[in-house]
Structure formats: structure tokens, C-alpha cells
Short mmCIF file of C-alpha atoms in Angstrom, two decimals:
data_model
loop_
_atom_site.label_atom_id
_atom_site.label_comp_id
_atom_site.label_asym_id
_atom_site.label_seq_id
_atom_site.Cartn_x
_atom_site.Cartn_y
_atom_site.Cartn_z
CA UNK A 1 109.95 -13.77 -57.98
CA UNK A 2 110.41 -16.43 -60.67
CA UNK A 3 108.52 -19.73 -60.34
CA UNK A 4 111.76 -21.66 -60.86
CA UNK A 5 114.78 -21.76 -58.56
CA UNK A 6 118.27 -23.11 -59.29
CA UNK A 7 120.20 -24.38 -56.25
CA UNK A 8 124.00 -24.32 -56.57
CA UNK A 9 126.11 -25.63 -53.67
CA UNK A 10 129.59 -24.12 -53.48
CA UNK A 11 132.87 -24.72 -51.73
CA UNK A 12 135.88 -22.78 -53.03
CA UNK A 13 134.28 -21.86 -56.37
CA UNK A 14 135.64 -18.31 -56.64
CA UNK A 15 136.88 -19.09 -60.16
CA UNK A 16 133.43 -20.10 -61.38
CA UNK A 17 130.70 -18.53 -59.26
CA UNK A 18 130.52 -15.09 -60.88
CA UNK A 19 130.36 -16.55 -64.38
CA UNK A 20 127.79 -19.21 -63.56
CA UNK A 21 125.53 -16.60 -61.96
CA UNK A 22 125.85 -14.30 -64.96
CA UNK A 23 125.06 -17.19 -67.31
CA UNK A 24 121.86 -18.12 -65.45
CA UNK A 25 120.75 -14.51 -65.09
CA UNK A 26 121.12 -13.92 -68.84
CA UNK A 27 118.91 -16.83 -69.91
CA UNK A 28 115.70 -15.78 -71.71
CA UNK A 29 113.75 -17.92 -69.21
CA UNK A 30 113.65 -16.37 -65.74
CA UNK A 31 115.32 -18.38 -62.96
CA UNK A 32 116.18 -17.29 -59.44
CA UNK A 33 119.35 -18.75 -57.92
CA UNK A 34 120.14 -19.91 -54.38
CA UNK A 35 123.82 -20.38 -53.58
CA UNK A 36 124.53 -22.61 -50.57
CA UNK A 37 128.11 -21.92 -49.54
CA UNK A 38 129.82 -24.17 -47.01
CA UNK A 39 132.20 -21.63 -45.49
CA UNK A 40 134.47 -21.27 -48.53
CA UNK A 41 137.74 -19.63 -47.41
CA UNK A 42 138.46 -18.36 -50.94
CA UNK A 43 135.86 -15.56 -50.95
CA UNK A 44 133.07 -17.35 -52.86
CA UNK A 45 130.35 -15.91 -50.61
CA UNK A 46 131.69 -12.36 -50.97
CA UNK A 47 131.60 -12.74 -54.76
CA UNK A 48 127.99 -13.93 -54.54
CA UNK A 49 127.02 -10.92 -52.43
CA UNK A 50 128.41 -8.62 -55.13
CA UNK A 51 126.25 -10.38 -57.72
CA UNK A 52 123.22 -10.07 -55.42
CA UNK A 53 123.62 -6.30 -55.67
CA UNK A 54 123.90 -6.57 -59.45
CA UNK A 55 120.74 -8.71 -59.78
CA UNK A 56 118.54 -7.60 -56.86
CA UNK A 57 115.94 -10.11 -55.72
CA UNK A 58 117.09 -12.87 -58.08
CA UNK A 59 120.18 -14.26 -56.34
CA UNK A 60 120.08 -15.53 -52.77
CA UNK A 61 122.81 -16.80 -50.46
CA UNK A 62 122.71 -19.22 -47.55
CA UNK A 63 126.03 -19.62 -45.71
CA UNK A 64 126.90 -22.65 -43.60
CA UNK A 65 129.79 -23.01 -41.21
CA UNK A 66 131.73 -25.80 -42.91
CA UNK A 67 131.74 -28.69 -45.38
CA UNK A 68 128.59 -30.55 -44.35
CA UNK A 69 128.06 -32.65 -47.48
CA UNK A 70 126.39 -32.22 -50.85
CA UNK A 71 123.18 -33.91 -49.76
CA UNK A 72 122.69 -31.70 -46.72
CA UNK A 73 123.30 -28.62 -48.88
CA UNK A 74 120.55 -29.63 -51.27
CA UNK A 75 118.15 -30.58 -48.46
CA UNK A 76 118.77 -27.12 -46.96
CA UNK A 77 118.09 -25.60 -50.37
CA UNK A 78 114.95 -27.65 -51.01
CA UNK A 79 113.46 -26.58 -47.69
CA UNK A 80 114.34 -22.96 -48.46
CA UNK A 81 112.69 -23.25 -51.88
CA UNK A 82 109.50 -24.74 -50.44
CA UNK A 83 109.33 -22.05 -47.76
CA UNK A 84 109.68 -19.36 -50.43
CA UNK A 85 106.99 -20.71 -52.74
CA UNK A 86 108.92 -21.99 -55.78
CA UNK A 87 107.12 -24.47 -58.05
CA UNK A 88 110.19 -25.90 -59.80
CA UNK A 89 113.58 -26.47 -58.21
CA UNK A 90 116.73 -27.49 -60.09
CA UNK A 91 120.04 -28.82 -58.76
CA UNK A 92 123.13 -27.69 -60.67
CA UNK A 93 126.91 -27.64 -60.22
CA UNK A 94 128.83 -24.38 -60.06
CA UNK A 95 131.65 -25.43 -62.38
CA UNK A 96 129.88 -25.41 -65.80
CA UNK A 97 129.90 -29.20 -66.03
CA UNK A 98 126.15 -28.63 -66.34
CA UNK A 99 125.40 -26.05 -69.02
CA UNK A 100 123.04 -23.26 -67.93
CA UNK A 101 121.67 -23.41 -71.49
CA UNK A 102 120.07 -26.76 -70.57
CA UNK A 103 118.08 -25.31 -67.66
CA UNK A 104 115.10 -24.30 -69.85
CA UNK A 105 114.94 -27.85 -71.27
CA UNK A 106 114.68 -29.40 -67.82
CA UNK A 107 112.10 -26.83 -66.74
CA UNK A 108 110.05 -27.40 -69.90
CA UNK A 109 109.96 -31.15 -69.25
CA UNK A 110 108.38 -30.54 -65.85
CA UNK A 111 106.25 -27.51 -66.60
CA UNK A 112 104.90 -28.44 -70.04
CA UNK A 113 105.59 -32.12 -70.77
CA UNK A 114 104.22 -33.89 -67.71
CA UNK A 115 107.43 -34.85 -65.91
CA UNK A 116 107.56 -34.72 -62.13
CA UNK A 117 111.33 -35.10 -62.16
CA UNK A 118 113.52 -34.14 -65.14
CA UNK A 119 117.04 -35.61 -65.09
CA UNK A 120 119.80 -34.04 -67.18
CA UNK A 121 121.10 -37.37 -68.46
CA UNK A 122 124.60 -38.16 -69.68
CA UNK A 123 123.68 -41.67 -70.78
CA UNK A 124 120.19 -41.61 -72.33
CA UNK A 125 121.64 -41.16 -75.86
CA UNK A 126 124.98 -42.93 -75.48
CA UNK A 127 127.81 -41.51 -73.36
CA UNK A 128 127.79 -37.71 -73.53
CA UNK A 129 130.75 -36.78 -71.35
CA UNK A 130 133.57 -34.44 -72.39
CA UNK A 131 137.11 -34.26 -70.93
CA UNK A 132 136.73 -37.01 -68.34
CA UNK A 133 139.48 -39.65 -68.05
CA UNK A 134 138.22 -42.94 -69.52
CA UNK A 135 138.47 -44.60 -66.11
CA UNK A 136 136.07 -42.12 -64.60
CA UNK A 137 133.66 -42.39 -67.54
CA UNK A 138 133.56 -46.16 -67.13
CA UNK A 139 133.17 -45.92 -63.35
CA UNK A 140 130.24 -43.52 -63.69
CA UNK A 141 128.54 -45.44 -66.49
CA UNK A 142 128.79 -48.80 -64.77
CA UNK A 143 127.81 -47.28 -61.42
CA UNK A 144 124.52 -46.25 -62.99
CA UNK A 145 124.11 -49.73 -64.48
CA UNK A 146 124.77 -51.23 -61.04
CA UNK A 147 122.15 -48.96 -59.46
CA UNK A 148 119.59 -49.96 -62.09
CA UNK A 149 120.34 -53.65 -61.51
CA UNK A 150 120.00 -53.43 -57.72
CA UNK A 151 117.03 -51.04 -57.53
CA UNK A 152 115.16 -51.96 -60.77
CA UNK A 153 114.71 -48.21 -61.32
CA UNK A 154 114.28 -47.34 -65.01
CA UNK A 155 116.68 -44.40 -65.08
CA UNK A 156 119.84 -44.49 -67.20
CA UNK A 157 121.75 -41.79 -65.32
CA UNK A 158 120.95 -42.58 -61.70
CA UNK A 159 123.86 -40.56 -60.26
CA UNK A 160 123.10 -37.39 -62.24
CA UNK A 161 123.30 -34.15 -60.27
CA UNK A 162 121.47 -31.95 -62.80
CA UNK A 163 117.81 -32.47 -61.89
CA UNK A 164 114.59 -30.42 -61.92
CA UNK A 165 111.95 -31.29 -59.32
CA UNK A 166 108.32 -30.31 -59.17
CA UNK A 167 107.34 -28.84 -55.83
CA UNK A 168 104.93 -31.70 -55.08
CA UNK A 169 107.76 -34.25 -55.29
CA UNK A 170 109.88 -32.41 -52.72
CA UNK A 171 106.83 -32.04 -50.47
CA UNK A 172 106.22 -35.80 -50.64
CA UNK A 173 109.74 -37.12 -50.08
CA UNK A 174 110.10 -36.35 -46.34
CA UNK A 175 113.37 -34.50 -46.77
CA UNK A 176 114.42 -35.00 -43.15
CA UNK A 177 114.52 -38.76 -43.78
CA UNK A 178 116.93 -38.57 -46.72
CA UNK A 179 119.92 -40.40 -45.32
CA UNK A 180 122.88 -40.03 -47.67
CA UNK A 181 125.11 -36.98 -47.81
CA UNK A 182 127.43 -37.60 -50.78
CA UNK A 183 126.60 -38.66 -54.32
CA UNK A 184 124.40 -41.49 -53.03
CA UNK A 185 122.04 -38.66 -52.14
CA UNK A 186 121.30 -38.29 -55.86
CA UNK A 187 120.40 -41.96 -56.12
CA UNK A 188 118.26 -41.94 -52.98
CA UNK A 189 116.20 -38.94 -54.11
CA UNK A 190 115.45 -40.48 -57.53
CA UNK A 191 114.75 -43.90 -56.05
CA UNK A 192 112.25 -42.58 -53.52
CA UNK A 193 110.55 -40.38 -56.13
CA UNK A 194 110.24 -43.46 -58.37
CA UNK A 195 108.87 -45.61 -55.53
CA UNK A 196 106.23 -42.95 -54.87
CA UNK A 197 105.13 -43.25 -58.50
CA UNK A 198 106.33 -39.89 -59.77
CA UNK A 199 107.13 -39.63 -63.47
CA UNK A 200 110.88 -39.36 -64.07
CA UNK A 201 111.98 -38.20 -67.53
CA UNK A 202 115.57 -38.08 -68.77
CA UNK A 203 116.59 -35.10 -70.91
CA UNK A 204 119.84 -35.60 -72.89
CA UNK A 205 122.68 -33.25 -71.96
CA UNK A 206 126.42 -33.09 -72.58
CA UNK A 207 128.45 -33.14 -69.37
CA UNK A 208 131.73 -31.24 -69.55
CA UNK A 209 134.44 -31.79 -66.93
CA UNK A 210 135.32 -28.68 -64.96
CA UNK A 211 138.05 -26.42 -66.37
CA UNK A 212 138.56 -24.25 -63.28
CA UNK A 213 138.64 -25.20 -59.60
CA UNK A 214 138.98 -28.60 -57.94
CA UNK A 215 136.68 -31.62 -58.08
CA UNK A 216 135.06 -32.65 -54.77
CA UNK A 217 134.73 -36.35 -55.77
CA UNK A 218 136.62 -38.88 -53.65
CA UNK A 219 136.69 -42.59 -52.86
CA UNK A 220 134.55 -42.39 -49.73
CA UNK A 221 131.76 -40.70 -51.69
CA UNK A 222 131.86 -43.51 -54.25
CA UNK A 223 131.87 -46.14 -51.49
CA UNK A 224 128.78 -44.60 -49.91
CA UNK A 225 126.99 -44.95 -53.24
CA UNK A 226 127.99 -48.60 -53.77
CA UNK A 227 126.85 -49.83 -50.36
CA UNK A 228 124.06 -47.30 -49.95
CA UNK A 229 122.20 -48.70 -52.96
CA UNK A 230 121.97 -52.13 -51.37
CA UNK A 231 120.71 -50.58 -48.16
CA UNK A 232 118.11 -48.56 -50.11
CA UNK A 233 116.76 -51.64 -51.88
CA UNK A 234 116.58 -53.75 -48.72
CA UNK A 235 114.89 -51.00 -46.75
CA UNK A 236 112.37 -50.38 -49.53
CA UNK A 237 111.10 -53.95 -49.19
CA UNK A 238 109.74 -53.06 -45.75
CA UNK A 239 108.52 -49.54 -46.55
CA UNK A 240 105.10 -48.44 -47.76
CA UNK A 241 105.27 -45.71 -50.37
CA UNK A 242 102.18 -43.66 -51.04
CA UNK A 243 101.87 -43.76 -54.82
CA UNK A 244 100.51 -40.91 -56.91
CA UNK A 245 96.98 -41.05 -58.26
#
């Protein structure tokens, strides 16, 4: 078993899942992969099972009965990772918007450079986004600025979904109390890690818009993030966070 696990949630990713698994498996650094599939009707889970036979013991599959939300998929995966003894756990998309070649950089930041949380950041060295419409780039960039303004959190890419976590962070965050299920989940996890005093480091990456398959982003997800941030900040004023020594 590797000490690092990559969690990849999927829903209708038949066009990408085989290739993303091959790409992670072929990295010089050893990563195991956990696919969390939310009942994809396109055969995603069957494709994963074929890859499990090809890479025995390195690819794992958890199947859920329907679309239950990105946040709940990651919480399921985090609990699975803790139960199976992994020291480093990384979130990653299935569609190659996050390059598997960046996985070792995130792991190195946590394992060798003192980070508790390593964020694959689109905005730490400018705006490193490829093939997004300008409207979406601006929405994402200013959403992160809004989150920083409301929360006072010193993270440039607060909505990033390419993140490596040390085991101790996931053990501290009381995963059952993570409230948000869409992209606000990403903000809530970083915010609570920051409030607990964990060291968050941003690692520059280039984010490339998906070529194959369909984006899962929608207006309700964005709305959850906008209003959820205010709720997070207000609630934090009445919450005691045990800070790290």
C-alpha cells in the first residue's frame, strides 16, 4: 500500500476515467487511487473495475446509489482513507483539469516542506487557467477574492479542488460536521483547517478546462458558495477552534 491516496469522484466520466487512472498509475511516485462513483449510468464503474484488475491493490472503487454531492463524496473518501491508514490524501478531478503530473508536487509540499495542506493554486502566480470562457475565469477569480475578504483567510485560490491533506488535518476537522455539499465544501474545509492553525501552502498549477465529458458546475452550486461563506464567518465567531501547537 502506498502512503498517499488520490480520491477522484466520478459521475459519467467514461471518456476520462481510464486515462486518468493510467496517468496516475504511471507516475514515478507511488499513489493509490480511490474512485467514488455516484451511480454513473454510462459505465464508469465498470471501466474502473477493469483497471482494478490491471493494477491490483492500487485502485479502489466505492459506489454510491446516486448524485449525492461533491462534498459528501470527498467526506466518504476521507473516512475511507483514514480507515485504511493513508498519511496523505489528495482530491483531484477526473477530467484532466488537474494534471496528474502535479500530484508529486503537492505531496512533496506536505511530506517534505512542512505543509499540512497543499493547495494546487490557479491564482498564486497570476491567473493560470486554460480554455475557460473569460466570464468563468472572472467569476472564479473574484469568488476567491470575495472569500478572502469575508473570511480573512490568506489563501489565493480558496475554491480550488486540487488539494493534498495530511492525515492529522482530516482527523482534526470533524468530517461529520462539514456542512456544504457543492463547491462551498472546498472553502469550508480550507477555512476550518486555517482556523485550527494548520499550515496551508499554495503550489502553482495550470488548470485546463475539460476536453471530454460534461461540467458539473451550475448556478445553485455557486449560490451555495456565495451565501455559505457569510454563514461560515458568522458561525466561526462563536466557535472555539483547537489550534495546533
